[in-house]
PDB file of C-alpha atoms and ligand atoms in Angstrom:
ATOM      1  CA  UNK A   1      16.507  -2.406  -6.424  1.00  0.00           C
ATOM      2  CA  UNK A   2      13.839  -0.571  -4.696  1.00  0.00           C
ATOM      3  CA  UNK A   3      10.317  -2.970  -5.156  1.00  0.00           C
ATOM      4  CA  UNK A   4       6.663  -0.888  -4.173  1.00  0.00           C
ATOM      5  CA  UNK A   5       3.683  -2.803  -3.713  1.00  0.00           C
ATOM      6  CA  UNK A   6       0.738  -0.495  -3.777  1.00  0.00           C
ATOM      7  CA  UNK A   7      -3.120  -0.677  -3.778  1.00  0.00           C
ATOM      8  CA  UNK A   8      -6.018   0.339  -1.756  1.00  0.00           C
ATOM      9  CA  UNK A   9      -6.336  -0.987   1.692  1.00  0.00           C
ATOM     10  CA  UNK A  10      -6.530  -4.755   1.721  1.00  0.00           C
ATOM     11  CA  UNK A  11      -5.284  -5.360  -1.167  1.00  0.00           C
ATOM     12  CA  UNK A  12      -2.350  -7.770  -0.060  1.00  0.00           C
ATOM     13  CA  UNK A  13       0.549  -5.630   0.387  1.00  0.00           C
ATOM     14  CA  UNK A  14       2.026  -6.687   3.887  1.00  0.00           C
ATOM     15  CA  UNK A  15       1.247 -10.182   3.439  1.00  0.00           C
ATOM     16  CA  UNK A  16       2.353 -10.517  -0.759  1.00  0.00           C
ATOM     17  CA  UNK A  17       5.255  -8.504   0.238  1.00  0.00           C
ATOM     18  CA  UNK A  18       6.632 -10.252   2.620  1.00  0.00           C
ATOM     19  CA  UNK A  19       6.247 -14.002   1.062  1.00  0.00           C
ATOM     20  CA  UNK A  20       8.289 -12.653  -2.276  1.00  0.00           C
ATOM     21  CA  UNK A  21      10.435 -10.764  -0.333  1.00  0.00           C
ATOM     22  CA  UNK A  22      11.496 -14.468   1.443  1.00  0.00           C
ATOM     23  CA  UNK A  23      11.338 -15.871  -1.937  1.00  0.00           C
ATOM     24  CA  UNK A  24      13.505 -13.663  -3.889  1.00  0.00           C
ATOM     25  CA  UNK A  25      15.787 -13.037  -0.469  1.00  0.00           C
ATOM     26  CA  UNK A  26      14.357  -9.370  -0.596  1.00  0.00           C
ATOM     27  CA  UNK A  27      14.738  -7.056   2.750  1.00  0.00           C
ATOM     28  CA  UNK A  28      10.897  -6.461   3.559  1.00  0.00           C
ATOM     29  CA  UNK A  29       9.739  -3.238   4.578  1.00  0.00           C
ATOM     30  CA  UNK A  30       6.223  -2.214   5.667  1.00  0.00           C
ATOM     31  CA  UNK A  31       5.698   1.716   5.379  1.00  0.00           C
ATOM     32  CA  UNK A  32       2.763   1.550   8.119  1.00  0.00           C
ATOM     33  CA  UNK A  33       4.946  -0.110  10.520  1.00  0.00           C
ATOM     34  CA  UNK A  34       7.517   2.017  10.076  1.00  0.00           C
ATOM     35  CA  UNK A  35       6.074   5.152  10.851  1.00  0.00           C
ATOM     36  CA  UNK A  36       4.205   3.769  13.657  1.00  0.00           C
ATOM     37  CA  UNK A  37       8.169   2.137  15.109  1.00  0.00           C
ATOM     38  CA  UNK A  38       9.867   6.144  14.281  1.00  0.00           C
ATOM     39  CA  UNK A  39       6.137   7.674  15.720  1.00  0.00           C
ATOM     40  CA  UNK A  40       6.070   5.589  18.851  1.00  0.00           C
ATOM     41  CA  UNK A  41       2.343   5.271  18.193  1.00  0.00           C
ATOM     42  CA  UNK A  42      -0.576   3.424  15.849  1.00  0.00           C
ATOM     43  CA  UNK A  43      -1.059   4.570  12.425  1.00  0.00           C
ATOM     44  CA  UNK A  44      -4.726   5.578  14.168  1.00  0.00           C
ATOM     45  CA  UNK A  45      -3.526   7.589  17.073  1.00  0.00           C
ATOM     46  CA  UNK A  46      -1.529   9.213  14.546  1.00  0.00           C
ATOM     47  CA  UNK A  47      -4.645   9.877  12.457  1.00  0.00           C
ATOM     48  CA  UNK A  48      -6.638  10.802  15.595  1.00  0.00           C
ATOM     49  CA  UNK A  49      -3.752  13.071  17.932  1.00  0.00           C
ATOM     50  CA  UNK A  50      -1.862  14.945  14.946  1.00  0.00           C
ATOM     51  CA  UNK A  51      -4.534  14.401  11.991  1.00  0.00           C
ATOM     52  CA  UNK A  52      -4.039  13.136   8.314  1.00  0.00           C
ATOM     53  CA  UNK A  53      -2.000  15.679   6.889  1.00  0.00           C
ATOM     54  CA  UNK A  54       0.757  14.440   9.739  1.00  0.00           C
ATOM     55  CA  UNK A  55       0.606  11.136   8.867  1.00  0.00           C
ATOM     56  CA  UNK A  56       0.700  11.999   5.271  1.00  0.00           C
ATOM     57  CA  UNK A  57       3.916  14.053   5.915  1.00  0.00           C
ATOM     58  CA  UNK A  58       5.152  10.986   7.450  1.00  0.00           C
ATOM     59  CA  UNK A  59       4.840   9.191   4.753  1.00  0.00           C
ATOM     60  CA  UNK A  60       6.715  11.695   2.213  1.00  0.00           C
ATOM     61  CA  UNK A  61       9.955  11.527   5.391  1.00  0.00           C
ATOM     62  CA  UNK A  62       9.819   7.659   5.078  1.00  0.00           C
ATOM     63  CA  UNK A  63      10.087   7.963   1.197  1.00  0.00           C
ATOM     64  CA  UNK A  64      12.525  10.508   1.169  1.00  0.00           C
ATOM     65  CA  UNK A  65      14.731   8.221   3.427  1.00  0.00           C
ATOM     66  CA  UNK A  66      15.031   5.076   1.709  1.00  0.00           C
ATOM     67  CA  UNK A  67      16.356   7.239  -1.313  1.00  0.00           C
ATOM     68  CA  UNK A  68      19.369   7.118   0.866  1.00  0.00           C
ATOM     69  CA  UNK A  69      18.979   3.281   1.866  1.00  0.00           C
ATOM     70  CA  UNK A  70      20.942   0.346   0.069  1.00  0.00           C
ATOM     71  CA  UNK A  71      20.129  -3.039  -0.924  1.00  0.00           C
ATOM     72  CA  UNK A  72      17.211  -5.254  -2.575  1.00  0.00           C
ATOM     73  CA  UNK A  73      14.171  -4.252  -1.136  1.00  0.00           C
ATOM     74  CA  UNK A  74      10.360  -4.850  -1.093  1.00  0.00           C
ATOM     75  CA  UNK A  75       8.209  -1.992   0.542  1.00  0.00           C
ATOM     76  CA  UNK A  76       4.501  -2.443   1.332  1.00  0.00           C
ATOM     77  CA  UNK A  77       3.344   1.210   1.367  1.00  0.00           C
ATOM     78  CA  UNK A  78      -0.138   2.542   2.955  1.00  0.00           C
ATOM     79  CA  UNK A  79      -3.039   2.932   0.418  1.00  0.00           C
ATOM     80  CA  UNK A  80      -3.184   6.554   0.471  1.00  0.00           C
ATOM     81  CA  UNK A  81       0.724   6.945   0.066  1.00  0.00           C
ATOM     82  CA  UNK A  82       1.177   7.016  -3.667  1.00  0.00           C
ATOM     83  CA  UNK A  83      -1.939   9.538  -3.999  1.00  0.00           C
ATOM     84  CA  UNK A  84      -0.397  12.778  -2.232  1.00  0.00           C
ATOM     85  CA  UNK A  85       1.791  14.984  -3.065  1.00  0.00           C
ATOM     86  CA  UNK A  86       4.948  13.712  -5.585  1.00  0.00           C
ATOM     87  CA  UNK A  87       5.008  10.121  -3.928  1.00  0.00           C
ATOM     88  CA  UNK A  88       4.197   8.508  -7.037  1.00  0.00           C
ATOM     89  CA  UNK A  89       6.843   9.506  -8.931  1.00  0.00           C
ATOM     90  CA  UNK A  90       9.066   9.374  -6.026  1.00  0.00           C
ATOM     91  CA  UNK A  91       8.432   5.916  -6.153  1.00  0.00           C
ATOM     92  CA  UNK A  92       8.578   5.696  -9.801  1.00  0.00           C
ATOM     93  CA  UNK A  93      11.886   7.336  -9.529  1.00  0.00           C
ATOM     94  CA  UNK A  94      13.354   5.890  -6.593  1.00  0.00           C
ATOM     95  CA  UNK A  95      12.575   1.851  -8.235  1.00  0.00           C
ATOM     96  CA  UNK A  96       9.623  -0.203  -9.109  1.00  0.00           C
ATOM     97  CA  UNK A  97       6.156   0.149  -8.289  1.00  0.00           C
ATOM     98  CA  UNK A  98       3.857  -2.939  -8.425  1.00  0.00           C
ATOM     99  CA  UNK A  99      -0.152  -2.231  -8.141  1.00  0.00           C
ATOM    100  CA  UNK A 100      -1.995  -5.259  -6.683  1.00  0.00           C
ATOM    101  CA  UNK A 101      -5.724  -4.016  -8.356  1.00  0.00           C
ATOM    102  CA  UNK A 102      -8.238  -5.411  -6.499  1.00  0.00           C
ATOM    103  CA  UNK A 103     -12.022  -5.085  -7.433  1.00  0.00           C
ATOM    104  CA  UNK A 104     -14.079  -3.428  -4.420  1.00  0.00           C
ATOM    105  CA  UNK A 105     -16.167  -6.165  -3.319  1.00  0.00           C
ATOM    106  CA  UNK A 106     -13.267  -8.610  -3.274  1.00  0.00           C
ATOM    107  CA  UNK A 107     -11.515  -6.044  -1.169  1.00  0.00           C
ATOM    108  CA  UNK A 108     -14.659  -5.409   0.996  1.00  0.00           C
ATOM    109  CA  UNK A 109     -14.426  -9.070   2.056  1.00  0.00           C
ATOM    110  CA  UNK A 110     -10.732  -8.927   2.512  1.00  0.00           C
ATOM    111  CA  UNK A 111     -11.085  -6.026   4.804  1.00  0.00           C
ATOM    112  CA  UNK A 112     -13.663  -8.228   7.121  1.00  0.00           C
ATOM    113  CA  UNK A 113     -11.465  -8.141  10.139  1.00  0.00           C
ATOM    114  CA  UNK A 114      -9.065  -4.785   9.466  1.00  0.00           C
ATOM    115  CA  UNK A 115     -10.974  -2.107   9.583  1.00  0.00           C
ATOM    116  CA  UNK A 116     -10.362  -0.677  13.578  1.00  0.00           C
ATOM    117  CA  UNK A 117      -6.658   0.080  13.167  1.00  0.00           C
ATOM    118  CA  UNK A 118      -7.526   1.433   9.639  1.00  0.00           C
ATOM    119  CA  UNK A 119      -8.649   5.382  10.461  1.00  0.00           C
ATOM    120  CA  UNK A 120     -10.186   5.886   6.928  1.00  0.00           C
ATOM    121  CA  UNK A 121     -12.691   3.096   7.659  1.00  0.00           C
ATOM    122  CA  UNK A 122     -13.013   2.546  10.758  1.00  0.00           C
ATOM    123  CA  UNK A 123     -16.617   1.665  12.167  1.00  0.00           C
ATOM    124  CA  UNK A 124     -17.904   0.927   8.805  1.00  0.00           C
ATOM    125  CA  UNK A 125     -20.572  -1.642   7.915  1.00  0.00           C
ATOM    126  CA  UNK A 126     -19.915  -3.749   4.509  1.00  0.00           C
ATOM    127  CA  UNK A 127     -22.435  -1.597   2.778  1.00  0.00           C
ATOM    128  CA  UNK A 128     -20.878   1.886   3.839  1.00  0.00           C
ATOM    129  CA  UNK A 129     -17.476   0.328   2.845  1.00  0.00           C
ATOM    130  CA  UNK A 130     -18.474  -0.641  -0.245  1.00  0.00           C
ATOM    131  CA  UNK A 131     -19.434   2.774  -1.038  1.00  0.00           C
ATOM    132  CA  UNK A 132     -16.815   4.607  -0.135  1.00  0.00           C
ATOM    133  CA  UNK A 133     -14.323   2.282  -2.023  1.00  0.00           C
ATOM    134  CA  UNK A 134     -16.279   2.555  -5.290  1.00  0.00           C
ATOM    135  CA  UNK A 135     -16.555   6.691  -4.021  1.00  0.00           C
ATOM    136  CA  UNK A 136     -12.389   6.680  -3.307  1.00  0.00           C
ATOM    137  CA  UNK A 137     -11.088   3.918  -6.246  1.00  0.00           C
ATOM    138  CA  UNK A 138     -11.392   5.944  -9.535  1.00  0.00           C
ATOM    139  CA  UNK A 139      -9.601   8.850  -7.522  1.00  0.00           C
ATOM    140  CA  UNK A 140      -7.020   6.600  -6.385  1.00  0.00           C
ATOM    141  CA  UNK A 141      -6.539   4.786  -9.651  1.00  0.00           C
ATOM    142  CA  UNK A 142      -4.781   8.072 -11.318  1.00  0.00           C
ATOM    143  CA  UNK A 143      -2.202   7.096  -9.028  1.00  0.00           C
ATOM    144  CA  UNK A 144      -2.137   3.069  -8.916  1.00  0.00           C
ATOM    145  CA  UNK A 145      -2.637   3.547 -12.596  1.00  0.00           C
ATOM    146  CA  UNK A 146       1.022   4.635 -13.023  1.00  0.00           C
ATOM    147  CA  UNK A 147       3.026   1.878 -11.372  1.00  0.00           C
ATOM    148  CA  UNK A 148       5.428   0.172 -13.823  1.00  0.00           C
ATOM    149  CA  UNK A 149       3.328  -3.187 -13.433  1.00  0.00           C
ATOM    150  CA  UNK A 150      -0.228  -4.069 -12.622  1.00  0.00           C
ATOM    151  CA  UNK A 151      -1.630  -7.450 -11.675  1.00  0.00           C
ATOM    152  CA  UNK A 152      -5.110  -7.664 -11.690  1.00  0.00           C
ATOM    153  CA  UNK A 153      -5.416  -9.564  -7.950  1.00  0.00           C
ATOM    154  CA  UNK A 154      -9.439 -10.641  -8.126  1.00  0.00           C
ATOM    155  CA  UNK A 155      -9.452 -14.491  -8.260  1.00  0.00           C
ATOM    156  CA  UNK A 156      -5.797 -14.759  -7.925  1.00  0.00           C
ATOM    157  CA  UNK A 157      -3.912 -16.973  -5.226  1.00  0.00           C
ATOM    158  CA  UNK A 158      -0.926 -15.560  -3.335  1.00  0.00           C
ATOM    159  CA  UNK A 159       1.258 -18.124  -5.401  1.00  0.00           C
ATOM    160  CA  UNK A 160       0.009 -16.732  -8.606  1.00  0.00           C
ATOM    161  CA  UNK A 161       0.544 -13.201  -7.468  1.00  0.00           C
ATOM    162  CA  UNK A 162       4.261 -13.445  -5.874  1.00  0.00           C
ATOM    163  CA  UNK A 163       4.920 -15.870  -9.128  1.00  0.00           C
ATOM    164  CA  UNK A 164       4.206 -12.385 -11.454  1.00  0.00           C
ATOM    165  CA  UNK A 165       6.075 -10.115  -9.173  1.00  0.00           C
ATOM    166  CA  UNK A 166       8.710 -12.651  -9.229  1.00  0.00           C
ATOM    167  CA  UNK A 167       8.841 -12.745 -13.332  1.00  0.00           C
ATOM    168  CA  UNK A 168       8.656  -9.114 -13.586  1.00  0.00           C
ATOM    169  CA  UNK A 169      11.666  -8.458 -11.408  1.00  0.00           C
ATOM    170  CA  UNK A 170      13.757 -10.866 -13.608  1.00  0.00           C
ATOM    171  CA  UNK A 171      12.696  -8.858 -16.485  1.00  0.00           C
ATOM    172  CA  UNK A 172      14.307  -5.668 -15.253  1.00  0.00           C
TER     173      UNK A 172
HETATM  174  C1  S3P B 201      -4.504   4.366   4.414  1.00  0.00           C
HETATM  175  C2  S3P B 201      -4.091   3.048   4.324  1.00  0.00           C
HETATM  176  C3  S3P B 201      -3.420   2.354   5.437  1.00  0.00           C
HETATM  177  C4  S3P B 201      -2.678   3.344   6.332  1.00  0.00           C
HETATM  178  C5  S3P B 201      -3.587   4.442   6.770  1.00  0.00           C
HETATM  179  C6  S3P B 201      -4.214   5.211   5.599  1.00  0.00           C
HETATM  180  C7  S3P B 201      -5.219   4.976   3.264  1.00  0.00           C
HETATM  181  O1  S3P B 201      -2.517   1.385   4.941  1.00  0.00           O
HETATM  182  O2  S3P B 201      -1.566   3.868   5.670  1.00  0.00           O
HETATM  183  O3  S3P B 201      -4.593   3.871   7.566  1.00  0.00           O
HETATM  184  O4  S3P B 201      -5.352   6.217   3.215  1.00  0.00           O
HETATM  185  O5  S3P B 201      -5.635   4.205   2.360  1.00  0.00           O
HETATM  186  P1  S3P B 201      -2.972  -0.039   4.312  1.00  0.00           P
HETATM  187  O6  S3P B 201      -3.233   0.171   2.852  1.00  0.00           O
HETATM  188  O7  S3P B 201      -1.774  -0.909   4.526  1.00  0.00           O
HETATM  189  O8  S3P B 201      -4.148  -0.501   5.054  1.00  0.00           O
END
């Protein structure tokens, strides 16, 4: 089985991934880091030498080949990932798709020390952040919206989280 985390930026992806990935003796995958490994370059040169619409065809390659890969997996996928083109329903298709919801202030504070290697946000102050999640969420929540299971993240610890991505995956 095929396991997505997805969620806006901050959210926990990477990090929730990777603990229930150890738990449940998951392979962990981290879309970002991928791309950047096959690129031979940051997600933000990426952004900055060859422009979004690269990185977002990127994306739809890394998708398309773990349709062909075997074995349980978890894959933390980049925030924007599920909202362009088919890759929701790719993922939706391909296995499970887990969104860790986060409310924007929580995720304002999360994002406190990531923002330079993150192109969409780089250079902003907490107040300009702020805005532009509340300004990019609802947009992005047609996507996030369809995952298979939501867990509402705000006030949660990692414990609780990985325990309800841990239940779920028994379920199915
Ligand atoms: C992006 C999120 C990033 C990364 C890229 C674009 C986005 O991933 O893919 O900077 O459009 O939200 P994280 O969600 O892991 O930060």
């Amino acid at each position: 089985m095929i396991v997505f985390l997805i969620g806006f930026m901050g959210c926990g992806k990477t990090s929730i991934g990777r603990k229930v990935a150890a738990q449940a003796s998951f392979r962990f995958v981290d879309m970002d880091r991928e791309i950047e490994e096959r690129c031979g370059m940051k997600v933000a040169d990426i952004f900055q030498r060859h422009g979004e619409e690269s990185f977002r065809r990127c994306e739809r390659e890394f998708l398309e080949n773990l349709a062909a890969s075997e074995g349980d997996t978890i894959v933390s996928t980049g925030g924007g990932a599920p909202c362009h083109g088919e890759n929701m329903e790719l993922m939706n298709r391909l296995g499970r798709t887990v969104y860790l919801k986060m409310s924007p202030p929580k995720l304002v504070k999360r994002l406190e020390h990531g923002r330079e290697k993150r192109p969409k946000i780089q250079g902003m102050d907490d107040e300009r952040l702020l805005e532009y999640i509340f300004h990019t969420l609802p947009g992005r929540e047609e996507y996030y919206g369809k995952a298979h299971f939501i867990i509402d993240c705000d006030g949660a610890t990692d414990d609780y989280i990985c325990r309800h991505i841990a239940g779920y995956l028994e379920t199915e």
